[in-house]
mmCIF file of C-alpha atoms and ligand atoms in Angstrom:
data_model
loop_
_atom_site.group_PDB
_atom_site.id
_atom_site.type_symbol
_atom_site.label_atom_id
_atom_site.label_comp_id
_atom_site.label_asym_id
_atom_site.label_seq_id
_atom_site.Cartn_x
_atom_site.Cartn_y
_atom_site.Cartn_z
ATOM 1 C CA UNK A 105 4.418 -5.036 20.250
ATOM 2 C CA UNK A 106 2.072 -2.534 18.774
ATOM 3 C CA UNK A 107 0.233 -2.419 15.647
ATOM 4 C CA UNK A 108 1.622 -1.324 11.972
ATOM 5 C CA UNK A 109 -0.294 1.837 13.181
ATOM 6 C CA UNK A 110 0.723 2.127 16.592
ATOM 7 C CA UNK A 111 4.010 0.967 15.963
ATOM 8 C CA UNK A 112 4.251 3.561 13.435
ATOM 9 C CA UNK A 113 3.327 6.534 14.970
ATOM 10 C CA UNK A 114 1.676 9.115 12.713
ATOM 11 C CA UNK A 115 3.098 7.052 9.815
ATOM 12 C CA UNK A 116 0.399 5.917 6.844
ATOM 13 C CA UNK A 117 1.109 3.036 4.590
ATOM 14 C CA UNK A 118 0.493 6.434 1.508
ATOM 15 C CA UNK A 119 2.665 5.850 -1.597
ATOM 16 C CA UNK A 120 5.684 8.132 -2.065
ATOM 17 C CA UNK A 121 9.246 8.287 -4.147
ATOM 18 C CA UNK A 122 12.365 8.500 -2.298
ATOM 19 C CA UNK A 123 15.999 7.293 -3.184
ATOM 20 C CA UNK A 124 16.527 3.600 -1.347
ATOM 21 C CA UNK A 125 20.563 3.051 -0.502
ATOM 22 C CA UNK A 126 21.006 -0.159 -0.384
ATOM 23 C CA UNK A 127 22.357 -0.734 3.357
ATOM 24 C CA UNK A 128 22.944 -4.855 2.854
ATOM 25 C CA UNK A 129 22.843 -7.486 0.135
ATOM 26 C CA UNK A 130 22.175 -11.210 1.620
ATOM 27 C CA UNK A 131 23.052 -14.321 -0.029
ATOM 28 C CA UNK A 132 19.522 -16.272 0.543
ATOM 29 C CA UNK A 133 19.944 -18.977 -2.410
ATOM 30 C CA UNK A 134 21.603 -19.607 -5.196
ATOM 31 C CA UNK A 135 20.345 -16.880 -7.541
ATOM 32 C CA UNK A 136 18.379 -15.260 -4.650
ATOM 33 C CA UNK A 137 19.133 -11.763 -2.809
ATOM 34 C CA UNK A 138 17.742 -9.887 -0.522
ATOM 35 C CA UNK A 139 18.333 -6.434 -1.092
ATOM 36 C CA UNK A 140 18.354 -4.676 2.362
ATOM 37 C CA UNK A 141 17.196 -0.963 1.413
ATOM 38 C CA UNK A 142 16.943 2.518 3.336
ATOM 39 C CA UNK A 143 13.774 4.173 3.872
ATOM 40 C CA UNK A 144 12.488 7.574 4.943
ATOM 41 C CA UNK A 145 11.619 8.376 8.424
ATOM 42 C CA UNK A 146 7.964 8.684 8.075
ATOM 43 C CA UNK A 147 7.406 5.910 5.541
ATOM 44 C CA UNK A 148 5.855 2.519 6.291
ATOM 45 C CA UNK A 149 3.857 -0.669 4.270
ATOM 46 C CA UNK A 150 1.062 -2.731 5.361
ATOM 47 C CA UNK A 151 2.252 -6.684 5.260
ATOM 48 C CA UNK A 152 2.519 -8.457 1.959
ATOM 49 C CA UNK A 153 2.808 -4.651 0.084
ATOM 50 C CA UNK A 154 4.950 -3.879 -2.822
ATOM 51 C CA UNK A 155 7.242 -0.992 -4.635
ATOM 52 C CA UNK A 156 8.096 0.046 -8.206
ATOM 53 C CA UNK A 157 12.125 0.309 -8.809
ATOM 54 C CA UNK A 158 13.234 2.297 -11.863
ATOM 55 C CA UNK A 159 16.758 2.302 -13.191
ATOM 56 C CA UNK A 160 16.414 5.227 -15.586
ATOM 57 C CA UNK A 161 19.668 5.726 -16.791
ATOM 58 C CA UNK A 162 19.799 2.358 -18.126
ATOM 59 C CA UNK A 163 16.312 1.402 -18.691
ATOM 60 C CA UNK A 164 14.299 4.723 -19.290
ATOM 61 C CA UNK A 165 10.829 4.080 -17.669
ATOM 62 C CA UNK A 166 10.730 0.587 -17.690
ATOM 63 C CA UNK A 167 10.229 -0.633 -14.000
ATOM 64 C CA UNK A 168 9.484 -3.911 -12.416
ATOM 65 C CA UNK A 169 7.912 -4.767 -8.941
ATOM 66 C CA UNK A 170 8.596 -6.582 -5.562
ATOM 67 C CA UNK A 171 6.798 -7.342 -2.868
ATOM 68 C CA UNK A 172 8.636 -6.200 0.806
ATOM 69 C CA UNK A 173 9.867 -9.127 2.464
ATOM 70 C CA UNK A 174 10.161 -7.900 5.665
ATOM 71 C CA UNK A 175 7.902 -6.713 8.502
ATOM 72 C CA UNK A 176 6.449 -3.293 8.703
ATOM 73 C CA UNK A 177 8.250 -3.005 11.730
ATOM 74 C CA UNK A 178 12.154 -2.524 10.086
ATOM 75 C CA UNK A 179 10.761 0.938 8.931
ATOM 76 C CA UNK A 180 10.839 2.000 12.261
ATOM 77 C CA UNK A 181 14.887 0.669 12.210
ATOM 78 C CA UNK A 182 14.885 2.639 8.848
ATOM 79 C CA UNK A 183 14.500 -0.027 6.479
ATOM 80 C CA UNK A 184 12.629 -2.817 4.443
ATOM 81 C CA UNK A 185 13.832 -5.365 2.459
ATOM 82 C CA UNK A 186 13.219 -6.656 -1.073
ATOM 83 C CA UNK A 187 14.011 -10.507 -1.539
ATOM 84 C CA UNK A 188 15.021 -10.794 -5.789
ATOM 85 C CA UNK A 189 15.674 -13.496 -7.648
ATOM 86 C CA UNK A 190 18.097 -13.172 -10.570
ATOM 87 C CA UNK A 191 16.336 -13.753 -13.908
ATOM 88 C CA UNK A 192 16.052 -11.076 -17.002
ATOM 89 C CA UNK A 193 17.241 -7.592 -17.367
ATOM 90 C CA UNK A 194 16.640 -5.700 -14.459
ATOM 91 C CA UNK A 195 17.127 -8.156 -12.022
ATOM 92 C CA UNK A 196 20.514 -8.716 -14.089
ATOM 93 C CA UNK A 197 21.384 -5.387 -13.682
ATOM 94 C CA UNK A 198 20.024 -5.427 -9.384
ATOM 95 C CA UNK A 199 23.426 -7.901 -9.519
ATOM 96 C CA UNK A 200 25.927 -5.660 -10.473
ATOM 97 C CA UNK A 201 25.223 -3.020 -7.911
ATOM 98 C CA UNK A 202 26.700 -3.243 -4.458
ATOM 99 C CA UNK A 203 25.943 -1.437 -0.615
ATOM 100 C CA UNK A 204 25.630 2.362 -1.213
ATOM 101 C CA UNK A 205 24.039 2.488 -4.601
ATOM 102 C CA UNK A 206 20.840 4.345 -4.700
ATOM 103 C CA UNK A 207 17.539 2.625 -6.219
ATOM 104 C CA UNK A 208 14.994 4.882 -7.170
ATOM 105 C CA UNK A 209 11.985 3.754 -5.494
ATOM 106 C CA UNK A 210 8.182 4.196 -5.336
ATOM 107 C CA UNK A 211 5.560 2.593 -3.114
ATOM 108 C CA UNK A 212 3.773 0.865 -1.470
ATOM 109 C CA UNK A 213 1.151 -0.125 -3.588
ATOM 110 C CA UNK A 214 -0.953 -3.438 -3.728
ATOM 111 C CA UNK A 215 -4.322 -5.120 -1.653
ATOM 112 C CA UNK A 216 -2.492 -7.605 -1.179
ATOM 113 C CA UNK A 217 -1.931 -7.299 2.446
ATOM 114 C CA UNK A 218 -2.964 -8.990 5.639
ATOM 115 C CA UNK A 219 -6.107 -8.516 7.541
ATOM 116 C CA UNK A 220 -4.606 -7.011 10.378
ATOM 117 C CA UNK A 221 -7.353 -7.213 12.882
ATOM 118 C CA UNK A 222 -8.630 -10.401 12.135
ATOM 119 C CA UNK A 223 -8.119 -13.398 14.396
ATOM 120 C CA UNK A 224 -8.881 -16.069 11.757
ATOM 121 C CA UNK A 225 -5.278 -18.255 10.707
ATOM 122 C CA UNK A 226 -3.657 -17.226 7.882
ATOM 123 C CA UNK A 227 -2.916 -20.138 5.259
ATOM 124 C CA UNK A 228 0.095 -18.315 2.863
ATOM 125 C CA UNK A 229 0.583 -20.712 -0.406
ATOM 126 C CA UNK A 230 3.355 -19.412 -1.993
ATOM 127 C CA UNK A 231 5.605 -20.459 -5.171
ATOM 128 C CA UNK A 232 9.198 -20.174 -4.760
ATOM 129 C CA UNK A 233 10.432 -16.349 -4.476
ATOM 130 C CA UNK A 234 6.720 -15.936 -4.491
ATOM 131 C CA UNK A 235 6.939 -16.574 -0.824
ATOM 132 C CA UNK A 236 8.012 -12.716 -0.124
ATOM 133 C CA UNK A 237 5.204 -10.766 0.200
ATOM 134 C CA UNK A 238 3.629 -13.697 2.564
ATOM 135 C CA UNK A 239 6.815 -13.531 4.648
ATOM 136 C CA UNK A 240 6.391 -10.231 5.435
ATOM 137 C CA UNK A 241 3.024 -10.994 6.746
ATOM 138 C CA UNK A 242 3.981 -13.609 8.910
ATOM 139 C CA UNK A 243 7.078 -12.143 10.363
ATOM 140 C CA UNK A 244 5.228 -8.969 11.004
ATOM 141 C CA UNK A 245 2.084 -11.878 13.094
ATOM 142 C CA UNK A 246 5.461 -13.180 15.136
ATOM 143 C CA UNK A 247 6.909 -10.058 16.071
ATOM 144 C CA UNK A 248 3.220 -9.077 16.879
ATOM 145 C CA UNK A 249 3.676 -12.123 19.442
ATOM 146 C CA UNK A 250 0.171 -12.771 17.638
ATOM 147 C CA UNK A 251 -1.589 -15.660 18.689
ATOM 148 C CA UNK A 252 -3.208 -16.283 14.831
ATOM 149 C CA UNK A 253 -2.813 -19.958 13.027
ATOM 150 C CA UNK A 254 -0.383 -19.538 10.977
ATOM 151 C CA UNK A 255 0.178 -22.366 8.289
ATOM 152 C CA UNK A 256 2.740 -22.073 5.227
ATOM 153 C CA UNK A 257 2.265 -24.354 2.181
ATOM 154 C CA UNK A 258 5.617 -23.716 -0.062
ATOM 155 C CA UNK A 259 6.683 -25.527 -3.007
ATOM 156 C CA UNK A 260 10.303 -24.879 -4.648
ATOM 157 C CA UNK A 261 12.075 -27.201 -7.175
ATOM 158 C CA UNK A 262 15.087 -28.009 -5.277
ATOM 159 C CA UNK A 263 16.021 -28.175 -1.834
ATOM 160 C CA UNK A 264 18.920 -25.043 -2.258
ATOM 161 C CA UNK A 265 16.303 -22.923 -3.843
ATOM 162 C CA UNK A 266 14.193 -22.712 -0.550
ATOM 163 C CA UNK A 267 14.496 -19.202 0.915
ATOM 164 C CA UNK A 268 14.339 -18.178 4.188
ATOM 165 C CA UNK A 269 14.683 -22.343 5.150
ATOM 166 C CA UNK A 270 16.401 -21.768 8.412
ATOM 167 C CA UNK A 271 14.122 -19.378 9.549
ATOM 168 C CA UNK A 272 10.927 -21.380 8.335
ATOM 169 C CA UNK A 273 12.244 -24.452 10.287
ATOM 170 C CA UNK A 274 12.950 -22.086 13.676
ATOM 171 C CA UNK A 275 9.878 -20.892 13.599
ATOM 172 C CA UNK A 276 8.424 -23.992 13.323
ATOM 173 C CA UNK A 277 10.255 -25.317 15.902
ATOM 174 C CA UNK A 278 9.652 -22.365 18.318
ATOM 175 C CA UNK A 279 5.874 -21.316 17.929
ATOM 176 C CA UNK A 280 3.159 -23.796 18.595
ATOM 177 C CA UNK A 281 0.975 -21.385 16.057
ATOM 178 C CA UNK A 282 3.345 -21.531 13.149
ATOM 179 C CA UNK A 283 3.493 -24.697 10.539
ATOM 180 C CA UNK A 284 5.142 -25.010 7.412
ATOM 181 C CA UNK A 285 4.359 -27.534 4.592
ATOM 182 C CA UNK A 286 7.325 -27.793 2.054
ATOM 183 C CA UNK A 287 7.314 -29.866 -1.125
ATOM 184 C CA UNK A 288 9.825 -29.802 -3.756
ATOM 185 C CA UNK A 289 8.933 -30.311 -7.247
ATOM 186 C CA UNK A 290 12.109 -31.153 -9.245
ATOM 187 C CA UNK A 291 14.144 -33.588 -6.321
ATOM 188 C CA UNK A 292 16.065 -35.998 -7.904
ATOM 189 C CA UNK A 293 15.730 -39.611 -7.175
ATOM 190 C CA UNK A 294 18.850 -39.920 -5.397
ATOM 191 C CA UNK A 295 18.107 -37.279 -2.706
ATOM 192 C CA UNK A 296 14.347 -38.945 -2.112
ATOM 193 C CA UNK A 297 15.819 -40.670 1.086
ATOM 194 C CA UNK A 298 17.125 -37.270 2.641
ATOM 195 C CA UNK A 299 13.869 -34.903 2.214
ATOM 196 C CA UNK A 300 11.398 -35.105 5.010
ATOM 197 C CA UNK A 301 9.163 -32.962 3.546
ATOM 198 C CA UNK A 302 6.576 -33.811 0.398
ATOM 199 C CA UNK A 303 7.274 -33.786 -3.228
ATOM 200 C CA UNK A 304 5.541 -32.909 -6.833
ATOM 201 C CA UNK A 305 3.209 -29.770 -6.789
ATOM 202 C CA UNK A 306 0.540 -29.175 -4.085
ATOM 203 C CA UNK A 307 -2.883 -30.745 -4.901
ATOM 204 C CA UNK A 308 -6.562 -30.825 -3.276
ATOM 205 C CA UNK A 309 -5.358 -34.396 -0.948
ATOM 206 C CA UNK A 310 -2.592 -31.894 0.240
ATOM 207 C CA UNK A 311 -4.468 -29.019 1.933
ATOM 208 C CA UNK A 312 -7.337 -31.840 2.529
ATOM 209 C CA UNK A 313 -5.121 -33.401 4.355
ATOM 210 C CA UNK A 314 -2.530 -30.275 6.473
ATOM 211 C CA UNK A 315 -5.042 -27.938 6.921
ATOM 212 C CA UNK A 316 -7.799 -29.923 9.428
ATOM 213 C CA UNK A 317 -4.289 -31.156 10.987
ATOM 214 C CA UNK A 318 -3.015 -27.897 11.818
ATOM 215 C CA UNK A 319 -6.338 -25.663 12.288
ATOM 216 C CA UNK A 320 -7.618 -28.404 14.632
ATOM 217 C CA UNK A 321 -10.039 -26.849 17.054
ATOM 218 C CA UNK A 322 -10.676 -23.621 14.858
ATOM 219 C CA UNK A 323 -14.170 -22.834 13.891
ATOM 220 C CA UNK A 324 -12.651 -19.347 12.096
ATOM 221 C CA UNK A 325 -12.401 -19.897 8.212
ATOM 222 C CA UNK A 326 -8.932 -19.355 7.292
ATOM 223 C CA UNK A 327 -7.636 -16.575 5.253
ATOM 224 C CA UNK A 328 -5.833 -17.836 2.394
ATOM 225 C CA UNK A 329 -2.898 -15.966 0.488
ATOM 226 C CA UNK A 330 -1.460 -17.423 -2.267
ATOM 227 C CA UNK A 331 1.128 -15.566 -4.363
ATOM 228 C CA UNK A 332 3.060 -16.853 -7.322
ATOM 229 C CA UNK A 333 2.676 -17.870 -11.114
ATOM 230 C CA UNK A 334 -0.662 -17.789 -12.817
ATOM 231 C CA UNK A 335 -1.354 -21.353 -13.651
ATOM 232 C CA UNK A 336 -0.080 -21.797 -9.791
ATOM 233 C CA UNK A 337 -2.270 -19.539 -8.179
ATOM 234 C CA UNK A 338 -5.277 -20.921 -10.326
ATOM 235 C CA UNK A 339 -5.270 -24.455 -9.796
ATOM 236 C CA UNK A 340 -5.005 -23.427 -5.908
ATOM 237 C CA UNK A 341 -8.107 -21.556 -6.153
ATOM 238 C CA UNK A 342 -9.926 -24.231 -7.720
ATOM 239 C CA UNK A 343 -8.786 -27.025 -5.545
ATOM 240 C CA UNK A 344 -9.862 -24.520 -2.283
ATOM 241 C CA UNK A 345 -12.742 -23.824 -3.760
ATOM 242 C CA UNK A 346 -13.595 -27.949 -3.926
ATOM 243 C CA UNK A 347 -13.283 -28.307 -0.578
ATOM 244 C CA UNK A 348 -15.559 -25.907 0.105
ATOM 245 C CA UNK A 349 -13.968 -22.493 1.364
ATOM 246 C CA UNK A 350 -15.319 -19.253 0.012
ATOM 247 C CA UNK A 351 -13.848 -16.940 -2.647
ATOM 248 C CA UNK A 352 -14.094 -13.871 -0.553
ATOM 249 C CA UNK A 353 -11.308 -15.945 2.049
ATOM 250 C CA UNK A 354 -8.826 -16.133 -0.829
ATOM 251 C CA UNK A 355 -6.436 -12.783 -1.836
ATOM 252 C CA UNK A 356 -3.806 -13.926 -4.845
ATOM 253 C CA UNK A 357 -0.782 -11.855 -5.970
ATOM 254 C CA UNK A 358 0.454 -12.831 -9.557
ATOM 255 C CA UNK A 359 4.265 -12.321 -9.639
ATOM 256 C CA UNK A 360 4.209 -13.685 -13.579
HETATM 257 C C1 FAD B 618 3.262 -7.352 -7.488
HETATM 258 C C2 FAD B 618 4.550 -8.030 -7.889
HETATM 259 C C3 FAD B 618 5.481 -8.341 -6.916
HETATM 260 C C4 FAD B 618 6.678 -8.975 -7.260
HETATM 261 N N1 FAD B 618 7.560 -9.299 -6.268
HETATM 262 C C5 FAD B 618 8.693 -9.959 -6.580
HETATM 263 C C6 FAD B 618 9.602 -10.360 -5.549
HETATM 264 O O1 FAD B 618 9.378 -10.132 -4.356
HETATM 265 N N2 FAD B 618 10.733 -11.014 -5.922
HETATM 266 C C7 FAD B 618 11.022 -11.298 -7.255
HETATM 267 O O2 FAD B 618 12.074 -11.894 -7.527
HETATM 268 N N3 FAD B 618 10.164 -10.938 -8.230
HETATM 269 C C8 FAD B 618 9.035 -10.272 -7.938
HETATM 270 N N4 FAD B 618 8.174 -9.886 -8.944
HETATM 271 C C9 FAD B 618 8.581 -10.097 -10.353
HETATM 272 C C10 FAD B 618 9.388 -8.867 -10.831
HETATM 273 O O3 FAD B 618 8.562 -7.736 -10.942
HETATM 274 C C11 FAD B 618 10.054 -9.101 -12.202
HETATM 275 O O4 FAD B 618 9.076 -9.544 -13.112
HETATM 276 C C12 FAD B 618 11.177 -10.114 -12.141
HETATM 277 O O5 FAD B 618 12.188 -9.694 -11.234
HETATM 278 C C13 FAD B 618 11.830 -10.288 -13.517
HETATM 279 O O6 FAD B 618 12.286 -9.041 -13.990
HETATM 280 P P1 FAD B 618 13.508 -8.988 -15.001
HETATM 281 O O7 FAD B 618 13.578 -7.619 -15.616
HETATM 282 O O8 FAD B 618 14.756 -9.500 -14.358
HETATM 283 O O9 FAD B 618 13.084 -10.059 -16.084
HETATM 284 P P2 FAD B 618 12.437 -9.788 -17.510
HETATM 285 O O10 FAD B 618 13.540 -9.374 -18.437
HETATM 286 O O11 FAD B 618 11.244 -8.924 -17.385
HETATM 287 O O12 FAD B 618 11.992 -11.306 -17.785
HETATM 288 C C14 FAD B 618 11.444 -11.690 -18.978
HETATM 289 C C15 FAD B 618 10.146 -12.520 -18.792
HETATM 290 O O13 FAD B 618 10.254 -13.544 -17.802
HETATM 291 C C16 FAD B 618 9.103 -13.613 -16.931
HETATM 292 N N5 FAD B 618 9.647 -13.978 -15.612
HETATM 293 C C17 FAD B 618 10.399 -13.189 -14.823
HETATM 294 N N6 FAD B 618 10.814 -13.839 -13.718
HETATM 295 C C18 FAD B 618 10.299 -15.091 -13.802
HETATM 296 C C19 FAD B 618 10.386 -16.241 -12.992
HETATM 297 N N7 FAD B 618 11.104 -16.263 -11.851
HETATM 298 N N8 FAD B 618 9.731 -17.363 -13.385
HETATM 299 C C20 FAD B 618 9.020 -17.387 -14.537
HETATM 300 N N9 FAD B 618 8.917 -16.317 -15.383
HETATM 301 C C21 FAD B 618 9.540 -15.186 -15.017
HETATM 302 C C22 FAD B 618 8.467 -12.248 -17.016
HETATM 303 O O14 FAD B 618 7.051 -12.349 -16.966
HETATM 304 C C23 FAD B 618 8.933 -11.743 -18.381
HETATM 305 O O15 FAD B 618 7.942 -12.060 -19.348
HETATM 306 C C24 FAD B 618 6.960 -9.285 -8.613
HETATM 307 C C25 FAD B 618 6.000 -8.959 -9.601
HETATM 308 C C26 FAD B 618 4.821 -8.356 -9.248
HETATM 309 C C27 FAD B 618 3.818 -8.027 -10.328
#
């Protein structure tokens, strides 16, 4: 498959406004949507990306922000999507609408985004819905066929909170490049015995331990992307930073 570029055509990852139809809503988790939106012909994103949504009948020009969840490629399909989850007012208001409302829509911002012409792995660290914009960035490596490391540390409370699960664990499954680490925070006791995967937050020991395992062999220093809460996002820079990789390998996004 071609590049965001190539793939693209004469299309450039410039910001614009245009009126988004929503084309699909998808159930991902309890609380969590993805909102499957329309998009002009000659617009595109570079992986991990974002937009600005306004609702200004109802909220004047308040706006909030979220990262594209899916690969650059869907704009050639005529659509990206936007992965939500439901907690104050707009997002309250994102619930009430249904397929063929419009969104007013402006984007794509952010430097967030993969190094597309890099060959190092990519190590995503992501916080819940914070997992979006790194999504994007790995589907887009997959549908590349790209041959990158790709290794996906994700922590979520509960075990129904984890989205895009199934396709984590098929990608897992079906690409010798592709690992995910899951841990859940908040499991209770009684479900200990049914969750293969780690629990409580990720720590130093963690990526001490995952990261040598998967990136066996690989003298490139990764390229880390970590997106989610503040406090999250700093105690992973710190604990990368102890075991020795440089600042210039880490890009954050702050969602809160
Ligand atoms: C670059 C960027 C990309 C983003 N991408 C996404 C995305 O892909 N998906 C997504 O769901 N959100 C994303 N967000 C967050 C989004 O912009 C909104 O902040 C969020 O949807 C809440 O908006 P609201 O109006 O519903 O809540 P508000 O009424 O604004 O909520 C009130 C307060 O809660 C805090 N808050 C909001 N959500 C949470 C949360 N889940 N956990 C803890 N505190 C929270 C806010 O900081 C705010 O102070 C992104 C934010 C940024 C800056």
């Amino acid at each position: 498959m071609a590049t965001v570029q190539e793939a693209e055509g004469k299309k450039k990852a410039r910001a614009s406004r245009f009126e988004a139809e929503i084309i699909e809503i998808i159930d991902e988790a309890p609380d969590v949507k993805t909102f499957r939106l329309s998009c002009p012909q000659d617009w595109t994103f570079l992986p991990g990306q974002f937009v600005m949504i306004w609702f200004r009948d109802v909220f004047g020009n308040d706006k909030r922000a979220y990262s594209i969840s899916s690969s650059p490629h869907t704009t050639a399909q005529g659509f990206f999507d936007l992965t939500i989850k439901l907690y104050g007012k707009f997002t309250h208001h994102l619930w009430t609408l249904d397929v063929g409302d419009i969104i007013e829509t402006r984007g794509p911002f952010g430097r967030f985004t993969l190094n597309i012409d890099s060959s190092a792995p990519v190590v995503g660290i992501a916080g819940g819905v914070g997992v979006t914009p790194i999504f994007s960035m790995m589907r887009y490596l997959i549908e590349q066929k790209s041959e990158r490391k790709m290794v996906l540390f994700y922590s979520n409370r509960q075990p129904e909170e984890i989205v895009f699960f199934k396709e984590l664990i098929y990608y897992e499954k079906l690409l010798p490049n592709f690992h995910v680490v899951n841990t859940l925070t908040r499991l209770k006791p009684e479900r200990h015995w049914r969750w293969p995967g780690l629990r409580g937050r990720f720590s130093k020991e963690v990526y001490a331990e995952y990261l040598p395992k998967y990136l066996d062999g690989i003298l490139d220093i990764p390229e880390f992307y970590i997106c989610g809460t503040v406090p999250m996002i700093e105690s992973t820079i710190i604990a990368l930073q102890e075991l020795g990789y440089p600042e210039e390998a880490i890009k954050f996004e702050k969602f809160w």
